[in-house]
CSV table of N, CA and C in Angstrom, one decimal:
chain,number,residue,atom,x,y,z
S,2,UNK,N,0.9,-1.2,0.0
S,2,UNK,CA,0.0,0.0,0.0
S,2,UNK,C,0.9,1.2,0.0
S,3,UNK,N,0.9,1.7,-1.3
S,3,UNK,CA,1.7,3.2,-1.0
S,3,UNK,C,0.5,4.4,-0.1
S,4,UNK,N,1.9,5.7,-0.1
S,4,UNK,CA,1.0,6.5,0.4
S,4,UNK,C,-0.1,7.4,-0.2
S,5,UNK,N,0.5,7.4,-1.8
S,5,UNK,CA,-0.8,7.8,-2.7
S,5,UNK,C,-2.2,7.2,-2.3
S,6,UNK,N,-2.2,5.5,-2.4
S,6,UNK,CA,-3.1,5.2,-2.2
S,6,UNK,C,-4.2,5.5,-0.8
S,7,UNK,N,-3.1,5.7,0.3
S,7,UNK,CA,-3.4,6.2,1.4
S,7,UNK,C,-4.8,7.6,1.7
S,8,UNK,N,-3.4,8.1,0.8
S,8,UNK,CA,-4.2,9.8,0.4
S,8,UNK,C,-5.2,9.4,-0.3
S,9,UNK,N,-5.2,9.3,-1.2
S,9,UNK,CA,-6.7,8.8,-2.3
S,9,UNK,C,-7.5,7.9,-1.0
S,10,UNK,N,-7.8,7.1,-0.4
S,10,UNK,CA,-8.5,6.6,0.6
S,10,UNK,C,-9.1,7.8,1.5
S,11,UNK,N,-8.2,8.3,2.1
S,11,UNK,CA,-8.7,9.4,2.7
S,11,UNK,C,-9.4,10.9,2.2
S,12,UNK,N,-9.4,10.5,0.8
S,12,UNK,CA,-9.9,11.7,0.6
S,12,UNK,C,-11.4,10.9,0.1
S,13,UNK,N,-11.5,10.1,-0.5
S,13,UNK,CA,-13.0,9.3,-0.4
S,13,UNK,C,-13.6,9.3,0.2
S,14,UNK,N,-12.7,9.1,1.8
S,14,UNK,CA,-13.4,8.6,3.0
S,14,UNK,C,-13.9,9.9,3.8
S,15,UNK,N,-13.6,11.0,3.3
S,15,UNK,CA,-13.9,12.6,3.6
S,15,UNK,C,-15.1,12.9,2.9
S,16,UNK,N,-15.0,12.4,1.6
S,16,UNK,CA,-16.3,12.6,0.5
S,16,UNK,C,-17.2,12.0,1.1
S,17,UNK,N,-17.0,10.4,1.2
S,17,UNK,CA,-18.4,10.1,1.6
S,17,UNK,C,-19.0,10.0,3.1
S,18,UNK,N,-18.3,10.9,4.3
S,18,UNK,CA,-18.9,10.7,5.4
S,18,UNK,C,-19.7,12.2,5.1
S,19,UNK,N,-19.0,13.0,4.2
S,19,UNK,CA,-19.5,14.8,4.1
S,19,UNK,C,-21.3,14.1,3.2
S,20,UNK,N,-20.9,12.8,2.2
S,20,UNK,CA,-22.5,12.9,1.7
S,20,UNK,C,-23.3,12.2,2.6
S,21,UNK,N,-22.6,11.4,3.5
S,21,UNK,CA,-23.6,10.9,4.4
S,21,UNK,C,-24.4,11.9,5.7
S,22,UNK,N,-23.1,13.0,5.8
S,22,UNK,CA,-24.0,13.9,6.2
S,22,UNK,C,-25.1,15.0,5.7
S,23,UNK,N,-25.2,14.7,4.7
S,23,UNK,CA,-25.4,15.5,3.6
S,23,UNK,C,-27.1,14.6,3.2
S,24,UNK,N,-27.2,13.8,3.8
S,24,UNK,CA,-28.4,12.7,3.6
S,24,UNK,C,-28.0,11.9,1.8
S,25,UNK,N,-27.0,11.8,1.4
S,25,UNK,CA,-26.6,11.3,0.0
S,25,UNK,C,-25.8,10.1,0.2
S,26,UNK,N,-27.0,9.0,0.9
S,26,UNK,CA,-26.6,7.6,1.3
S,26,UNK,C,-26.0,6.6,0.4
S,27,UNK,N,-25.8,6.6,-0.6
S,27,UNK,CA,-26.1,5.6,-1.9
S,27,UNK,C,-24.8,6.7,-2.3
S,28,UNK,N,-24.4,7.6,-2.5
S,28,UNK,CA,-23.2,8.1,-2.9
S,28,UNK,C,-22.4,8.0,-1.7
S,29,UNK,N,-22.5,8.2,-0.4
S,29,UNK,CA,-21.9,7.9,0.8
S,29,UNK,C,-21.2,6.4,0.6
S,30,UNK,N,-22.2,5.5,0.1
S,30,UNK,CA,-21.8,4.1,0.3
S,30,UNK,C,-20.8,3.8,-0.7
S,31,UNK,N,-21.1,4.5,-2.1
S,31,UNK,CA,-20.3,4.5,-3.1
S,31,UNK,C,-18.4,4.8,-2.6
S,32,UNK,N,-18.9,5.8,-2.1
S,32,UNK,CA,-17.4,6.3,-1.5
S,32,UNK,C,-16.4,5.7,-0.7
S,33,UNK,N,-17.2,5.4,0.4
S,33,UNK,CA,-16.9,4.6,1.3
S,33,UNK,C,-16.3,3.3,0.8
S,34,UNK,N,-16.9,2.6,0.3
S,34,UNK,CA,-16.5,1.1,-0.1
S,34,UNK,C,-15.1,1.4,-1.2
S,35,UNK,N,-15.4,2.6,-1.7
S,35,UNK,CA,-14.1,2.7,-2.8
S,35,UNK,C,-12.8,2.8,-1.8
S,36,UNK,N,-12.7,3.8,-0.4
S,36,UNK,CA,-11.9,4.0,-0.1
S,36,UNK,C,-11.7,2.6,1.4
S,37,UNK,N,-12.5,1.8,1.2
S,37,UNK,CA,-12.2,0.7,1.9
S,37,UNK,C,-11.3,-0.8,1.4
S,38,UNK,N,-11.6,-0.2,-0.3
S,38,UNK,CA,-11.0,-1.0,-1.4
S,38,UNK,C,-9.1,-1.1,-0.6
S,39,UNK,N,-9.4,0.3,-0.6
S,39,UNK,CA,-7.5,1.0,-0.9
S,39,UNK,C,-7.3,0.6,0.5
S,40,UNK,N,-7.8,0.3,1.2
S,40,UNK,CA,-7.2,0.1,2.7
S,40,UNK,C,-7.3,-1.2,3.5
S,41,UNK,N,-6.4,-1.6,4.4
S,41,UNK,CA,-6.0,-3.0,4.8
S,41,UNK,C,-7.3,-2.2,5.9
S,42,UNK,N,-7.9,-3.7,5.8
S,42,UNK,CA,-9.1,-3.6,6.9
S,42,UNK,C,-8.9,-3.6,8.5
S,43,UNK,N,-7.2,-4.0,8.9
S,43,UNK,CA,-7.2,-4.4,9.6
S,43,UNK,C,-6.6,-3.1,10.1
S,44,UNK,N,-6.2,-2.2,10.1
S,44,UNK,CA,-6.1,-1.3,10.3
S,44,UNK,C,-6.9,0.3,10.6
S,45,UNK,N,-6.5,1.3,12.1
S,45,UNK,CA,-7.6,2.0,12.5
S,45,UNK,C,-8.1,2.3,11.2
S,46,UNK,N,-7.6,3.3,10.8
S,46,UNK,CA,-8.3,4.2,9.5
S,46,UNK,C,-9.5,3.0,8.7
S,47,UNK,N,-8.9,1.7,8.6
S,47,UNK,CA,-9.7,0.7,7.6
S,47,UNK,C,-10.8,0.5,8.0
S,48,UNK,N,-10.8,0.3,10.2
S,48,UNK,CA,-12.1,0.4,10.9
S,48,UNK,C,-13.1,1.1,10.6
S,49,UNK,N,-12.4,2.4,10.8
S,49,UNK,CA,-13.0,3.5,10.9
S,49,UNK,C,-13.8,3.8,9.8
S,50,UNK,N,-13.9,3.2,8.8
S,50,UNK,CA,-14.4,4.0,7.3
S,50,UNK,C,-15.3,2.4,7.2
S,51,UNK,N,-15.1,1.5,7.9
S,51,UNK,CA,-16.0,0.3,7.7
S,51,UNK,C,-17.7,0.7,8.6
S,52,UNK,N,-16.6,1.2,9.5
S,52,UNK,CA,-17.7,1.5,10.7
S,52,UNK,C,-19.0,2.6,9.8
S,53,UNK,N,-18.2,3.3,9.6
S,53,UNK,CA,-19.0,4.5,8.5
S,53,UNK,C,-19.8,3.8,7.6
S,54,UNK,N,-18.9,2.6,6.7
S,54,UNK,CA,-20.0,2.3,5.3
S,54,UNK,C,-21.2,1.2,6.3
S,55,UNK,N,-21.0,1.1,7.4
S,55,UNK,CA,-22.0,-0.1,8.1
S,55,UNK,C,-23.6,0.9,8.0
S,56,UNK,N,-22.7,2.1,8.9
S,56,UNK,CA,-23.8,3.2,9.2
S,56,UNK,C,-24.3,3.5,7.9
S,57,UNK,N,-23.7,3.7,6.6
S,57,UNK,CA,-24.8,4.3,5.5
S,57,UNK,C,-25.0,3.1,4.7
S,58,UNK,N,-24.8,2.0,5.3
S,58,UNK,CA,-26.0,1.0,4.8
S,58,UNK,C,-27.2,0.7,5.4
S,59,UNK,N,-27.3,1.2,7.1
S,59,UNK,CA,-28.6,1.0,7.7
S,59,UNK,C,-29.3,2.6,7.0
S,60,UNK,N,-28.7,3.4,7.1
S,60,UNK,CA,-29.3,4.7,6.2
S,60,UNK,C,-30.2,4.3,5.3
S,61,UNK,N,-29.1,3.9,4.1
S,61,UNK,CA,-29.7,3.5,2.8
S,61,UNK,C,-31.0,2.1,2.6
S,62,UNK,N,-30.9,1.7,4.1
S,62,UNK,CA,-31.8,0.5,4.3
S,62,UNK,C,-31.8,-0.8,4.0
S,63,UNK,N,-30.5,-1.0,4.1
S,63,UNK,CA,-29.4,-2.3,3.6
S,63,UNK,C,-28.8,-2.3,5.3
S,64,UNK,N,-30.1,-2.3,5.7
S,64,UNK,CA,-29.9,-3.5,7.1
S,64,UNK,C,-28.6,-4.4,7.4
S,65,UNK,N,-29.4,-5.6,6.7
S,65,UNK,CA,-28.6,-6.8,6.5
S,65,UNK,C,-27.5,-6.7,6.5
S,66,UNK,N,-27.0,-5.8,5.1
S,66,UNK,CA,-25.4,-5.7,4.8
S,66,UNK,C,-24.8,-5.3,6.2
S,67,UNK,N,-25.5,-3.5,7.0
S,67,UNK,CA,-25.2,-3.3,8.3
S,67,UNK,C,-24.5,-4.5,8.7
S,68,UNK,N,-25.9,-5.5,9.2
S,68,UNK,CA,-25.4,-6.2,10.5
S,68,UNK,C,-24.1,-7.3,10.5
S,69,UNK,N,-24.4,-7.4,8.5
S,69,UNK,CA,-23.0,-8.5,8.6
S,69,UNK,C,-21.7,-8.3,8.4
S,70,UNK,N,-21.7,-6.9,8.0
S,70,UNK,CA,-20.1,-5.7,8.3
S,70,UNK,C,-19.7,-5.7,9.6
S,71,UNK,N,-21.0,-5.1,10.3
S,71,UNK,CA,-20.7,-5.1,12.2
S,71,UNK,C,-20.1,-6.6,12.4
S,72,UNK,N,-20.5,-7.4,11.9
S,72,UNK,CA,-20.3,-9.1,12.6
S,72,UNK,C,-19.0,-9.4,12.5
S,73,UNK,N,-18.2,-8.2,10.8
S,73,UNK,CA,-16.8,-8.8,11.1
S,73,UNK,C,-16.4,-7.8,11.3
S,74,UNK,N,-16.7,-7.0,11.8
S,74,UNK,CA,-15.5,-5.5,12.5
S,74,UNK,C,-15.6,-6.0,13.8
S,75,UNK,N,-16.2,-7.1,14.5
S,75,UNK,CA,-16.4,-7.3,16.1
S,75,UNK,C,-15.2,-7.8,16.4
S,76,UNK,N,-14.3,-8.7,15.4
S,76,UNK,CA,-13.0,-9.2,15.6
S,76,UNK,C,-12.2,-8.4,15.0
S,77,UNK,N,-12.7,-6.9,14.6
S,77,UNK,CA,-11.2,-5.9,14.3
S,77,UNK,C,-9.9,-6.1,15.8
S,78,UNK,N,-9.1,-5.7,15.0
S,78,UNK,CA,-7.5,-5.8,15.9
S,78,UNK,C,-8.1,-4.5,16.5
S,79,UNK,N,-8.2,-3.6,16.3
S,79,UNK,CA,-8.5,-2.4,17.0
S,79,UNK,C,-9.7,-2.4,17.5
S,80,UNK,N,-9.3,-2.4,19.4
S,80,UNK,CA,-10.4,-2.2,20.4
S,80,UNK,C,-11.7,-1.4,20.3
S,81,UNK,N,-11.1,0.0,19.8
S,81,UNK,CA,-12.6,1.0,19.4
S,81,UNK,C,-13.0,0.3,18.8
S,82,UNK,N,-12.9,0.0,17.3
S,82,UNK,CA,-13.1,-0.4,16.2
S,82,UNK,C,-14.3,-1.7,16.7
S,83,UNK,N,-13.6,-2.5,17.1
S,83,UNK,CA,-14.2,-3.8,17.5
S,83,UNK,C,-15.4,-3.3,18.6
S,84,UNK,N,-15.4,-2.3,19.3
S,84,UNK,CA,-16.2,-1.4,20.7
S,84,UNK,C,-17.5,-1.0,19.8
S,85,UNK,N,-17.0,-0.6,19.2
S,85,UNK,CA,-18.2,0.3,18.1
S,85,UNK,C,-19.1,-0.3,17.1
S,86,UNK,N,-18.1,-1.5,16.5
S,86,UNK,CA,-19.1,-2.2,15.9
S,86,UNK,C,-20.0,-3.4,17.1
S,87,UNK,N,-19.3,-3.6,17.9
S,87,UNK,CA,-20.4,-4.1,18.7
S,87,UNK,C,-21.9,-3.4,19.1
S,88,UNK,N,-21.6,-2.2,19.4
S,88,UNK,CA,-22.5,-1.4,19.6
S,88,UNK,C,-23.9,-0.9,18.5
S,89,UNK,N,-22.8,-0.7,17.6
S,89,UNK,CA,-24.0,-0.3,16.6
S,89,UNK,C,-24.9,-1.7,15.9
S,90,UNK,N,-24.5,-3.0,16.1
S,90,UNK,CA,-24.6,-4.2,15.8
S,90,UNK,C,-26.0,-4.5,16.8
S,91,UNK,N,-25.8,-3.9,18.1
S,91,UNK,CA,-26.8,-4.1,19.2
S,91,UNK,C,-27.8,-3.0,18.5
S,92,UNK,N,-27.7,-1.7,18.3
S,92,UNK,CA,-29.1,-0.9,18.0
S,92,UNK,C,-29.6,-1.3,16.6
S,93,UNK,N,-28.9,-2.1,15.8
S,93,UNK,CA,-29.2,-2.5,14.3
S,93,UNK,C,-30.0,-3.7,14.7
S,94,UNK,N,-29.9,-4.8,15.5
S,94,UNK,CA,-30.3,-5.8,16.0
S,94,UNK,C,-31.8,-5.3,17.0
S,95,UNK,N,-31.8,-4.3,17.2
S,95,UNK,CA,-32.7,-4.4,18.1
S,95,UNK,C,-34.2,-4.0,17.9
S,96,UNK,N,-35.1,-4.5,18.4
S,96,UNK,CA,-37.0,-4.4,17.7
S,96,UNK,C,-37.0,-2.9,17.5
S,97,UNK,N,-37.8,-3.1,16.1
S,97,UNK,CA,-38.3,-1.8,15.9
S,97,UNK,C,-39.6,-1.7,16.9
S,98,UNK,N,-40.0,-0.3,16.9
S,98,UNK,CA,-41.1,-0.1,17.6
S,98,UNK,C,-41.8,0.5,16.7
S,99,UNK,N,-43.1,0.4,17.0
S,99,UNK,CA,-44.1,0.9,16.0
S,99,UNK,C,-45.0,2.1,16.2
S,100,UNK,N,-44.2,3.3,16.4
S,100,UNK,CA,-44.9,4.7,16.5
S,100,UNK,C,-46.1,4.9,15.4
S,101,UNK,N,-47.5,5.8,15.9
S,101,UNK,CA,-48.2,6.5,15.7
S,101,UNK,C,-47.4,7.3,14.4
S,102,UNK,N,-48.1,7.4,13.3
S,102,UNK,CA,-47.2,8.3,12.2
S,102,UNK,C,-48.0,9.7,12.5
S,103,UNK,N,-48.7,10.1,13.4
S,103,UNK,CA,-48.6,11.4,13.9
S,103,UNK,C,-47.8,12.0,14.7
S,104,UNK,N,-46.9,11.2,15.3
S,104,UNK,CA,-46.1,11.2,15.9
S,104,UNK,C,-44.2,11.4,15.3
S,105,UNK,N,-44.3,11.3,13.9
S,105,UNK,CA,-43.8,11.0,13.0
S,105,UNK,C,-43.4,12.4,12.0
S,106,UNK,N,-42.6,13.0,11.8
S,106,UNK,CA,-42.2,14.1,10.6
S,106,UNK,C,-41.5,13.4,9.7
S,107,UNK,N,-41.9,13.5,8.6
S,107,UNK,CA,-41.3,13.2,7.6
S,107,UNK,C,-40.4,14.0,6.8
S,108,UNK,N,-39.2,13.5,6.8
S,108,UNK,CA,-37.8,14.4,6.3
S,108,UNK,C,-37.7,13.8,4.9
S,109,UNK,N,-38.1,15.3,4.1
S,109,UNK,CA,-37.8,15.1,2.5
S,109,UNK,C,-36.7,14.5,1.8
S,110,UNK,N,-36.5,13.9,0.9
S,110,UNK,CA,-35.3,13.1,0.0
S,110,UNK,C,-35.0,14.0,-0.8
S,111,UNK,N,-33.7,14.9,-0.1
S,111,UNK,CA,-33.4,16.0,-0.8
S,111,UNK,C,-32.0,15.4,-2.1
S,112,UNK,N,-31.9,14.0,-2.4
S,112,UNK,CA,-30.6,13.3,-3.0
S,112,UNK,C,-30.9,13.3,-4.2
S,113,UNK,N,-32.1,13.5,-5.1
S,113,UNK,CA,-31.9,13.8,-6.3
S,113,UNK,C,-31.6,14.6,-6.3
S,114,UNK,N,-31.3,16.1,-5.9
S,114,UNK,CA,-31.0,17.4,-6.1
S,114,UNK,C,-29.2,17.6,-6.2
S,115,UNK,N,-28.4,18.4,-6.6
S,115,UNK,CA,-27.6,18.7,-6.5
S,115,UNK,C,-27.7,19.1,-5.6
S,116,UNK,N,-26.2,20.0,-5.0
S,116,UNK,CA,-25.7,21.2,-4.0
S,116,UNK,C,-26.8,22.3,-4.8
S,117,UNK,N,-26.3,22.4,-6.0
S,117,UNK,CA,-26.3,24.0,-6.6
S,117,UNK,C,-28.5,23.9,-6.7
S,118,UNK,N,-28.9,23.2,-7.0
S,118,UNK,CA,-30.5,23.4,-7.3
S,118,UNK,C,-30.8,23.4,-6.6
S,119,UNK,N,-30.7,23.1,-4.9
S,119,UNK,CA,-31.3,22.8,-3.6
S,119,UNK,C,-31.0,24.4,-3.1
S,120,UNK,N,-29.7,25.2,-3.3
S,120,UNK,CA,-29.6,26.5,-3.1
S,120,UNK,C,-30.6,27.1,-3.9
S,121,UNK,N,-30.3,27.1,-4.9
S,121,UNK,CA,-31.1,28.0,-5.9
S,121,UNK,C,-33.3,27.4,-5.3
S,122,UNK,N,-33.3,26.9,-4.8
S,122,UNK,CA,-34.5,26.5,-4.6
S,122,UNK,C,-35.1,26.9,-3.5
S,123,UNK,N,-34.1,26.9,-2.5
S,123,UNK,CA,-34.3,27.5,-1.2
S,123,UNK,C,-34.4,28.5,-1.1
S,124,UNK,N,-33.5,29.3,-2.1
S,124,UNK,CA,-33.8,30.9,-2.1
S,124,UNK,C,-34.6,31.5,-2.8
S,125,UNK,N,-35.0,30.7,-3.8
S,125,UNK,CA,-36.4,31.2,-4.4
S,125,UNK,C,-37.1,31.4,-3.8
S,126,UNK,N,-37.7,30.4,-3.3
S,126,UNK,CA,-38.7,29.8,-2.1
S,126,UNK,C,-38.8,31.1,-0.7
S,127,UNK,N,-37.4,31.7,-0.2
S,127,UNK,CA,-38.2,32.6,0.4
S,127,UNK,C,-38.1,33.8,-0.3
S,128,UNK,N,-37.3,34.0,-1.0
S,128,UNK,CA,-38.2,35.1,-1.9
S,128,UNK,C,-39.5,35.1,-2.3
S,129,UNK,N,-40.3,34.2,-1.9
S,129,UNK,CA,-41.7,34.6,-2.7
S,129,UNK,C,-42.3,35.2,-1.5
S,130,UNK,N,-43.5,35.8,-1.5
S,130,UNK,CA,-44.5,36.5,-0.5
S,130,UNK,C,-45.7,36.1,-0.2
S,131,UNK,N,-46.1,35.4,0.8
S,131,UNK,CA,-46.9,34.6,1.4
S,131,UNK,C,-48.3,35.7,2.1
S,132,UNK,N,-48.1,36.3,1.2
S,132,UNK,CA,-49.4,37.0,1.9
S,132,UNK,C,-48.9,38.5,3.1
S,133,UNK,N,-47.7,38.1,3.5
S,133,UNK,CA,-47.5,38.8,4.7
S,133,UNK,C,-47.6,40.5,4.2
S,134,UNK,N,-47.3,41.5,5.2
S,134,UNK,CA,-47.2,43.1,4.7
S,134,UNK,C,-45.9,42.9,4.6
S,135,UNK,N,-44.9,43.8,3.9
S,135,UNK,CA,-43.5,44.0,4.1
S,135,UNK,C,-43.3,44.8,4.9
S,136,UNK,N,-42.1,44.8,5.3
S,136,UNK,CA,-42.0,45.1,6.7
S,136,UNK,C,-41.4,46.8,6.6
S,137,UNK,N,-41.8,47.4,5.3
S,137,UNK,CA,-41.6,49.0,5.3
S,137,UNK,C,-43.0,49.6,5.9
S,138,UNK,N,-44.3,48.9,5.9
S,138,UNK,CA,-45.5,49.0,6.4
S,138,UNK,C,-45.4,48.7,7.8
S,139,UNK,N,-46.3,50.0,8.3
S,139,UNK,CA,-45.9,49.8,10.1
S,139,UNK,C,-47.2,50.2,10.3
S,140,UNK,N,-47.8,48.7,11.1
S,140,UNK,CA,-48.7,48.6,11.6
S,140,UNK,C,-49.5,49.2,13.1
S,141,UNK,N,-50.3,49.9,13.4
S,141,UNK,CA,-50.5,50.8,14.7
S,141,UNK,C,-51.1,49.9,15.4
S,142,UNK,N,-51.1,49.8,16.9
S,142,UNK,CA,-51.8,49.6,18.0
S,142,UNK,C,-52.6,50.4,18.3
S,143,UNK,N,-53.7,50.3,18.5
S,143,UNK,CA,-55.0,50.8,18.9
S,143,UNK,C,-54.8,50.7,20.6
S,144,UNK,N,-54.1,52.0,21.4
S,144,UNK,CA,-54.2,52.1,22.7
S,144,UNK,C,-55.4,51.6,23.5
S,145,UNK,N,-56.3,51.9,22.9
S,145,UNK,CA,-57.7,51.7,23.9
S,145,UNK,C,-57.7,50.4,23.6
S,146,UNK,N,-57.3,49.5,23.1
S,146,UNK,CA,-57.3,48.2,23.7
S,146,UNK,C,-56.2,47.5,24.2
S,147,UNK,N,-55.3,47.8,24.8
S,147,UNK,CA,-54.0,47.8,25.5
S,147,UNK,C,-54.9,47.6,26.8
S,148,UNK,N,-54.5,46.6,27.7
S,148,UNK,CA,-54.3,46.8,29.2
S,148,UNK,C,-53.4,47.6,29.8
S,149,UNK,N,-53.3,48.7,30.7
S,149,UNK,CA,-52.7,49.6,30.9
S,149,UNK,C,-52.6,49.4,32.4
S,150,UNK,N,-53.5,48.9,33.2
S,150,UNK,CA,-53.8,48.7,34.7
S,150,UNK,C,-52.3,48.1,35.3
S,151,UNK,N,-51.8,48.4,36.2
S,151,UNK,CA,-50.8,48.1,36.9
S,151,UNK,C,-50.8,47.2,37.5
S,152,UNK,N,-49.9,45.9,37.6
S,152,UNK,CA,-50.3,44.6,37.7
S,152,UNK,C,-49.7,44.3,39.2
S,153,UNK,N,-50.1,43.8,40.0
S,153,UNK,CA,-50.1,44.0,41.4
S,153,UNK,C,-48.3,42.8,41.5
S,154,UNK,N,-48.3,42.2,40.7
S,154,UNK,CA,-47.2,41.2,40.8
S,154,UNK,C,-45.5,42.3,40.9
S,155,UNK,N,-45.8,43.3,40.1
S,155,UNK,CA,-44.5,44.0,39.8
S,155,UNK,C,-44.6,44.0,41.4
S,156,UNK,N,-45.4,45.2,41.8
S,156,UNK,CA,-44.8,45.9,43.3
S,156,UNK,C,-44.6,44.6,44.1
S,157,UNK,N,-45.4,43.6,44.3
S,157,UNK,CA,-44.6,42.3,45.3
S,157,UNK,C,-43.3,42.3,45.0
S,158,UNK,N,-43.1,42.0,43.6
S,158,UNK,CA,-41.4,41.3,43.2
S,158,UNK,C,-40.7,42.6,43.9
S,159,UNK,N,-41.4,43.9,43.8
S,159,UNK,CA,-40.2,45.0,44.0
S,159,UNK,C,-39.9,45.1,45.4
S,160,UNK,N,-40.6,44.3,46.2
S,160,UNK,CA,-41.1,45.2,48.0
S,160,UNK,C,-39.8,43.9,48.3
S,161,UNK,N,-40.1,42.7,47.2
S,161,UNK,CA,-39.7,41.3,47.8
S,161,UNK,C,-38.1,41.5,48.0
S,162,UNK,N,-37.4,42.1,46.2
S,162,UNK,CA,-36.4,42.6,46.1
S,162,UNK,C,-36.0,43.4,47.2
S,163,UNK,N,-36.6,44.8,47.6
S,163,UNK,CA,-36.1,45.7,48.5
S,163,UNK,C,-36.0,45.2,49.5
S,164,UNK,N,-36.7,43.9,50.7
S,164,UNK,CA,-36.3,43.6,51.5
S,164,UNK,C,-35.0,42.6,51.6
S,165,UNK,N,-34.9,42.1,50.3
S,165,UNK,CA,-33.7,40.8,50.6
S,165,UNK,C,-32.5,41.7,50.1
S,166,UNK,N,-32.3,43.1,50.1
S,166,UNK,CA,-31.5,43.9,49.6
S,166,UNK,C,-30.7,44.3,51.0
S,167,UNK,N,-32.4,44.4,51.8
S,167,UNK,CA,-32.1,45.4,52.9
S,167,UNK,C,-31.3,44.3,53.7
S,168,UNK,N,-32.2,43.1,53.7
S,168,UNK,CA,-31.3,42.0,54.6
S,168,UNK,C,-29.9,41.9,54.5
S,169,UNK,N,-29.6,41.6,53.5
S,169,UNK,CA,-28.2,41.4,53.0
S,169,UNK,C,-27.4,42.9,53.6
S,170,UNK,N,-27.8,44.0,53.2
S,170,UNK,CA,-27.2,45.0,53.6
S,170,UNK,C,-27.0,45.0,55.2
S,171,UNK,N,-28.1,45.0,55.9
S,171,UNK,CA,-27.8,44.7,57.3
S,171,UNK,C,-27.0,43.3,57.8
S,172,UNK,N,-27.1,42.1,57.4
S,172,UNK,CA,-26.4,40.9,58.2
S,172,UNK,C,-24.6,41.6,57.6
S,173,UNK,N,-24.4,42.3,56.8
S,173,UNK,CA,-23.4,42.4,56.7
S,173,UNK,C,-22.8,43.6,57.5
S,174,UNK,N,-23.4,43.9,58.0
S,174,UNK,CA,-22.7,45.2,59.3
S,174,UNK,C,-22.7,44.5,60.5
């Protein structure tokens, strides 16, 4: 393994954890596995980017594949490595539960989109005008419907305040 190879690994393995954060699971995975190609498995870095493609295979919904990556990172040489995949092996392994879908938000599949169309989309989007006034229009309060009456809570907090002022003032002489 030269160190080109190295570098080329690590720069895949940069690409695809940035699309896995990026919700671009299936290009994450793409990545990942490329830069797992270039690297001895048994090694941290080789963990570490296994551990990743495990994660954007339960993403991508390739379960299975998950749990049987985790099965052989559990005998990685490296303790984290082996720590982590045990771990994520137990929340991949464990019953789903079955929430209420009102209970439930649905997060859009923004991965057909580029970078550049999802910007350009989002700033369209608030550029448009929803009805609202712009905000060069200044809207009045109608006083006479203002409560104005003086709320009996201030003067307690203030009497409350002035005495734990005064206390303090006096235990200290």
């Amino acid at each position: 393994m030269t160190s080109e190879s190295i570098e080329i690994a690590k720069n895949r393995y940069q690409q695809g954890r940035i699309a896995f954060e990026s919700g671009r699971y299936q290009q994450a995975i793409e990545q990942l596995e490329k830069a797992s190609a270039l690297l001895a498995r048994n090694t941290r870095l080789g963990g570490e980017v296994q551990i990743w493609l495990a994660t954007a295979y339960e993403a991508a919904g390739r379960t299975e594949d998950a749990i049987a990556l985790c099965e052989q990172l559990k005998r990685h040489p490296h303790s984290e490595t082996s720590k982590e995949a045990r771990r994520l092996q137990y929340i991949l392994k464990a019953p789903r539960l079955q929430r209420p879908k009102e209970w439930m938000t649905q997060i859009p599949d923004f991965s057909s989109f580029s970078d550049n169309e999802s910007k350009i989309n989002f700033s369209a989007n608030n550029t448009k005008s929803s009805g609202r006034k712009q905000p060069s229009e200044q809207e009045f309060v109608d006083l006479s419907q203002v409560n104005t009456r003086d709320n009996r809570f201030i003067w307690v907090a203030l009497i409350a305040i002035g005495l734990t002022l005064v206390s303090l003032i006096w235990l200290n002489f």
